[in-house]
Amino acid sequence: QVQLVESGGGWVQTGGSLRLSCTVSGGTGGSYAVAWFRQAPGKEHEFVAALRRPNGATYYGDSLKGRFTMSRDNAKNTVYLQMNSLKPEDTGVYYCARQMNPIASTISAKYRYAYWGQGTQVTVSS
């Protein structure tokens, strides 16, 4: 049973930073990708970033690279999303998700991710 558990969300002022964590359990071998998506109130899920295993390649949503950085701790089966220079428009629920046997062309495609965490709220105040 694959499970993903996010943590690290919270409230921060504009310009602040947060680090989200996503711990994956069950079926952690093989080739897969863990991604972050976010959903603002009344909007669709938006791709934020992804990290492939085992090669560690990272991908970012348009305009997020440079402020957001994804990393991993293999020993803990945990990936992180470091978010800097946060803006009010970064507010939303952040979800981590996993897809098996990823390919670069669909790394940001929500439908490719079969397993999702429960989400963690990020609120950036102006």
Coordinates of N, CA and C in Angstrom, one line a residue:
Q1 N 0.8 -1.2 0.0 CA 0.0 0.0 0.0 C 0.9 1.2 0.0
V2 N 0.8 2.0 -1.0 CA 1.6 3.3 -1.1 C 0.8 4.4 -0.4
Q3 N 1.6 5.1 0.4 CA 1.0 6.2 1.2 C 2.0 7.4 1.1
L4 N 1.4 8.6 1.0 CA 2.2 9.8 1.0 C 1.7 10.7 2.0
V5 N 2.6 11.2 2.8 CA 2.1 12.1 3.9 C 2.9 13.4 3.9
E6 N 2.2 14.5 3.7 CA 2.8 15.8 3.6 C 2.8 16.5 5.0
S7 N 3.7 17.4 5.1 CA 3.8 18.2 6.4 C 4.6 19.5 6.0
G8 N 4.5 20.4 6.9 CA 5.3 21.6 6.8 C 4.5 22.9 6.3
G9 N 3.3 22.7 6.0 CA 2.5 23.9 5.6 C 2.3 24.8 6.8
G10 N 1.7 26.0 6.4 CA 1.5 27.0 7.5 C 1.2 28.3 6.9
W11 N 1.3 29.3 7.8 CA 1.1 30.7 7.4 C 2.4 31.5 7.4
V12 N 2.6 32.3 6.4 CA 3.8 33.1 6.3 C 3.5 34.4 5.6
Q13 N 4.3 35.4 5.9 CA 4.1 36.7 5.2 C 4.8 36.7 3.9
T14 N 4.4 37.6 3.0 CA 5.0 37.8 1.7 C 6.5 37.9 1.8
G15 N 7.2 37.2 1.0 CA 8.6 37.2 1.1 C 9.3 36.1 2.0
G16 N 8.4 35.5 2.7 CA 8.9 34.4 3.6 C 9.2 33.1 2.9
S17 N 9.6 32.1 3.8 CA 9.9 30.8 3.2 C 9.2 29.7 4.0
L18 N 9.0 28.6 3.4 CA 8.5 27.4 4.0 C 9.1 26.2 3.4
R19 N 9.2 25.1 4.1 CA 9.7 23.9 3.5 C 8.7 22.8 3.8
L20 N 8.2 22.2 2.7 CA 7.2 21.1 2.8 C 8.0 19.8 2.7
S21 N 7.4 18.8 3.4 CA 8.0 17.5 3.3 C 6.9 16.5 2.8
C22 N 7.3 15.5 2.1 CA 6.4 14.4 1.7 C 7.2 13.1 1.9
T23 N 6.6 12.3 2.8 CA 7.2 11.0 3.1 C 6.4 9.9 2.4
V24 N 7.1 9.1 1.6 CA 6.5 8.0 0.9 C 6.8 6.7 1.5
S25 N 5.7 5.9 1.7 CA 5.9 4.6 2.2 C 5.2 3.5 1.3
G26 N 5.8 2.3 1.3 CA 5.2 1.3 0.5 C 5.6 1.4 -1.0
G27 N 6.2 0.4 -1.5 CA 6.6 0.4 -2.9 C 7.5 1.5 -3.3
T28 N 8.6 1.6 -2.5 CA 9.5 2.7 -2.8 C 10.7 2.3 -3.7
G29 N 10.6 1.1 -4.3 CA 11.6 0.7 -5.2 C 11.2 1.1 -6.6
G30 N 12.2 0.8 -7.6 CA 11.9 1.0 -9.0 C 11.9 2.5 -9.4
S31 N 11.5 2.7 -10.6 CA 11.5 4.1 -11.2 C 10.2 4.8 -10.9
Y32 N 10.2 5.9 -10.3 CA 9.0 6.7 -10.1 C 9.3 8.1 -9.9
A33 N 8.3 8.9 -9.9 CA 8.4 10.4 -9.7 C 7.5 10.8 -8.6
V34 N 8.0 11.7 -7.8 CA 7.1 12.3 -6.8 C 7.0 13.8 -7.2
A35 N 5.8 14.3 -7.2 CA 5.5 15.6 -7.6 C 4.8 16.4 -6.5
W36 N 4.8 17.7 -6.6 CA 4.0 18.6 -5.9 C 3.0 19.3 -6.8
F37 N 1.8 19.3 -6.4 CA 0.7 20.1 -7.1 C 0.1 21.0 -6.0
R38 N -0.4 22.0 -6.5 CA -1.1 22.9 -5.5 C -2.5 23.3 -6.1
Q39 N -3.4 23.6 -5.2 CA -4.7 24.0 -5.6 C -5.2 25.2 -4.8
A40 N -5.4 26.3 -5.5 CA -5.9 27.5 -4.9 C -7.5 27.4 -4.9
P41 N -8.1 28.1 -4.0 CA -9.6 28.0 -3.9 C -10.2 28.3 -5.2
G42 N -11.1 27.5 -5.7 CA -11.8 27.7 -6.9 C -11.0 27.4 -8.2
K43 N -9.8 26.9 -8.1 CA -9.0 26.7 -9.2 C -8.6 25.2 -9.4
E44 N -8.1 24.9 -10.6 CA -7.7 23.5 -10.8 C -6.3 23.3 -10.2
H45 N -5.9 22.0 -10.1 CA -4.6 21.7 -9.6 C -3.6 22.2 -10.6
E46 N -2.5 22.7 -10.0 CA -1.4 23.3 -10.8 C -0.1 22.5 -10.4
F47 N 0.6 22.1 -11.5 CA 1.9 21.4 -11.3 C 2.9 22.4 -10.7
V48 N 3.6 22.0 -9.7 CA 4.6 22.8 -9.0 C 6.0 22.3 -9.3
A49 N 6.3 21.0 -9.0 CA 7.6 20.5 -9.2 C 7.5 19.0 -9.1
A50 N 8.5 18.3 -9.7 CA 8.6 16.8 -9.6 C 10.1 16.4 -9.5
L51 N 10.3 15.3 -8.9 CA 11.6 14.7 -8.8 C 11.5 13.2 -9.2
R52 N 12.4 12.8 -10.1 CA 12.4 11.4 -10.5 C 13.4 10.6 -9.7
R53 N 13.0 9.4 -9.5 CA 13.9 8.4 -8.9 C 14.1 7.3 -9.9
P54 N 15.3 6.7 -10.0 CA 16.4 7.0 -9.1 C 17.4 8.1 -9.5
N55 N 17.2 8.7 -10.7 CA 18.2 9.6 -11.2 C 18.2 11.0 -10.5
G56 N 17.1 11.3 -9.8 CA 17.1 12.6 -9.1 C 16.8 13.8 -10.0
A57 N 16.4 13.6 -11.2 CA 16.1 14.8 -12.1 C 14.9 15.5 -11.6
T58 N 15.0 16.9 -11.7 CA 13.9 17.7 -11.2 C 13.3 18.5 -12.3
Y59 N 12.0 18.8 -12.1 CA 11.2 19.6 -13.1 C 10.4 20.6 -12.3
Y60 N 10.2 21.8 -12.9 CA 9.5 22.8 -12.2 C 8.4 23.4 -13.1
G61 N 7.3 23.9 -12.5 CA 6.3 24.6 -13.2 C 6.8 25.9 -13.7
D62 N 6.2 26.4 -14.7 CA 6.6 27.7 -15.3 C 6.5 28.8 -14.2
S63 N 7.5 29.6 -14.2 CA 7.7 30.7 -13.3 C 8.0 30.4 -11.9
L64 N 8.1 29.1 -11.5 CA 8.4 28.7 -10.1 C 9.8 28.4 -9.9
K65 N 10.5 28.0 -11.0 CA 11.9 27.7 -10.9 C 12.7 29.0 -10.5
G66 N 13.6 28.8 -9.5 CA 14.3 30.0 -9.0 C 13.8 30.4 -7.6
R67 N 12.5 30.1 -7.4 CA 11.9 30.4 -6.0 C 11.7 29.0 -5.3
F68 N 11.4 28.0 -6.0 CA 11.1 26.7 -5.4 C 12.2 25.7 -5.8
T69 N 12.6 24.9 -4.8 CA 13.6 23.9 -5.0 C 13.1 22.6 -4.4
M70 N 13.2 21.5 -5.2 CA 12.8 20.2 -4.7 C 14.1 19.4 -4.5
S71 N 14.1 18.6 -3.4 CA 15.2 17.8 -3.0 C 14.7 16.5 -2.4
R72 N 15.6 15.6 -2.0 CA 15.2 14.3 -1.5 C 16.2 13.9 -0.4
D73 N 15.7 13.0 0.5 CA 16.5 12.3 1.4 C 16.2 10.8 1.2
N74 N 17.0 10.1 0.5 CA 16.7 8.7 0.1 C 16.5 7.8 1.4
A75 N 17.4 8.1 2.4 CA 17.3 7.2 3.6 C 16.0 7.3 4.3
K76 N 15.3 8.5 4.2 CA 14.0 8.7 4.8 C 12.9 8.6 3.9
N77 N 13.1 8.2 2.6 CA 12.1 8.2 1.6 C 11.2 9.4 1.6
T78 N 11.9 10.6 1.7 CA 11.2 11.8 1.9 C 11.7 12.8 0.8
V79 N 10.8 13.6 0.2 CA 11.1 14.7 -0.7 C 10.7 16.0 0.0
Y80 N 11.4 17.0 -0.4 CA 11.2 18.3 0.2 C 10.9 19.3 -0.9
L81 N 10.1 20.3 -0.6 CA 9.9 21.5 -1.4 C 10.2 22.7 -0.6
Q82 N 11.4 23.3 -1.0 CA 11.8 24.5 -0.3 C 11.2 25.7 -1.1
M83 N 10.4 26.5 -0.5 CA 9.7 27.6 -1.1 C 10.2 28.9 -0.5
N84 N 10.8 29.7 -1.4 CA 11.3 31.0 -1.0 C 10.6 32.2 -1.7
S85 N 10.8 33.4 -1.1 CA 10.2 34.6 -1.7 C 8.7 34.3 -2.0
L86 N 8.0 33.8 -1.0 CA 6.6 33.5 -1.2 C 5.7 34.7 -1.5
K87 N 4.7 34.5 -2.3 CA 3.8 35.5 -2.7 C 2.3 35.1 -2.3
P88 N 1.4 36.0 -2.2 CA 0.1 35.7 -1.9 C -0.5 34.7 -2.9
E89 N -0.1 34.8 -4.2 CA -0.7 33.8 -5.2 C -0.1 32.4 -5.0
D90 N 0.8 32.2 -4.1 CA 1.3 30.9 -3.8 C 0.4 30.2 -2.8
T91 N -0.6 30.9 -2.3 CA -1.5 30.3 -1.3 C -2.3 29.2 -1.9
G92 N -2.5 28.1 -1.2 CA -3.3 27.0 -1.6 C -3.0 25.7 -0.8
V93 N -3.6 24.6 -1.2 CA -3.3 23.3 -0.6 C -2.3 22.7 -1.5
Y94 N -1.3 22.2 -0.9 CA -0.2 21.6 -1.6 C -0.2 20.1 -1.4
Y95 N -0.2 19.4 -2.5 CA -0.3 17.9 -2.5 C 0.9 17.3 -3.0
C96 N 1.4 16.2 -2.5 CA 2.4 15.4 -3.2 C 1.7 14.2 -3.7
A97 N 2.3 13.7 -4.8 CA 1.7 12.6 -5.6 C 2.8 11.8 -6.2
R98 N 2.5 10.5 -6.5 CA 3.5 9.7 -7.1 C 3.0 9.0 -8.4
Q99 N 3.9 8.9 -9.4 CA 3.6 8.1 -10.6 C 4.8 7.1 -10.8
M100 N 4.4 6.0 -11.3 CA 5.4 5.0 -11.6 C 5.9 5.2 -13.1
N101 N 7.2 4.7 -13.3 CA 7.8 4.7 -14.6 C 7.5 6.0 -15.4
P102 N 7.9 7.1 -14.8 CA 7.6 8.4 -15.4 C 8.4 8.7 -16.7
I103 N 7.9 9.5 -17.6 CA 8.6 10.0 -18.7 C 8.5 11.6 -18.7
A104 N 9.5 12.2 -19.2 CA 9.6 13.7 -19.0 C 8.4 14.4 -19.6
S105 N 7.9 13.9 -20.7 CA 6.9 14.6 -21.4 C 5.6 14.7 -20.7
T106 N 5.4 13.8 -19.7 CA 4.1 13.8 -18.9 C 4.4 13.9 -17.5
I107 N 5.5 14.5 -17.1 CA 5.9 14.6 -15.7 C 5.0 15.5 -15.0
S108 N 4.4 16.5 -15.7 CA 3.5 17.4 -15.0 C 2.0 17.1 -15.2
A109 N 1.7 16.0 -15.7 CA 0.3 15.6 -16.0 C -0.3 14.9 -14.8
K110 N -1.3 15.6 -14.3 CA -2.0 15.1 -13.1 C -2.5 13.7 -13.2
Y111 N -3.0 13.3 -14.4 CA -3.7 12.0 -14.6 C -2.7 10.9 -14.5
R112 N -1.4 11.2 -14.5 CA -0.4 10.2 -14.5 C -0.1 9.8 -13.0
Y113 N -0.6 10.5 -12.1 CA -0.2 10.3 -10.7 C -1.4 9.5 -10.0
A114 N -1.1 8.3 -9.6 CA -2.1 7.4 -9.0 C -2.2 7.5 -7.5
Y115 N -1.2 8.0 -6.9 CA -1.2 8.1 -5.4 C -1.0 9.5 -5.0
W116 N -1.9 9.9 -4.0 CA -1.9 11.3 -3.6 C -1.9 11.4 -2.0
G117 N -1.2 12.4 -1.5 CA -1.3 12.6 -0.1 C -2.6 13.4 0.2
Q118 N -2.8 13.8 1.5 CA -4.0 14.4 1.9 C -3.9 15.9 1.8
G119 N -2.7 16.5 1.5 CA -2.5 17.9 1.3 C -2.1 18.6 2.6
T120 N -1.5 19.8 2.4 CA -1.1 20.6 3.5 C -1.3 22.1 3.0
Q121 N -1.9 22.9 3.9 CA -2.3 24.2 3.5 C -1.1 25.2 3.7
V122 N -1.0 26.0 2.6 CA 0.0 27.1 2.7 C -0.7 28.4 2.5
T123 N -0.5 29.3 3.4 CA -1.2 30.6 3.3 C -0.1 31.7 3.4
V124 N -0.1 32.5 2.3 CA 0.8 33.6 2.3 C 0.0 34.9 2.4
S125 N 0.3 35.7 3.4 CA -0.4 36.9 3.6 C 0.3 38.1 3.0
S126 N -0.4 39.1 2.5 CA 0.2 40.3 2.0 C 0.5 41.3 3.0

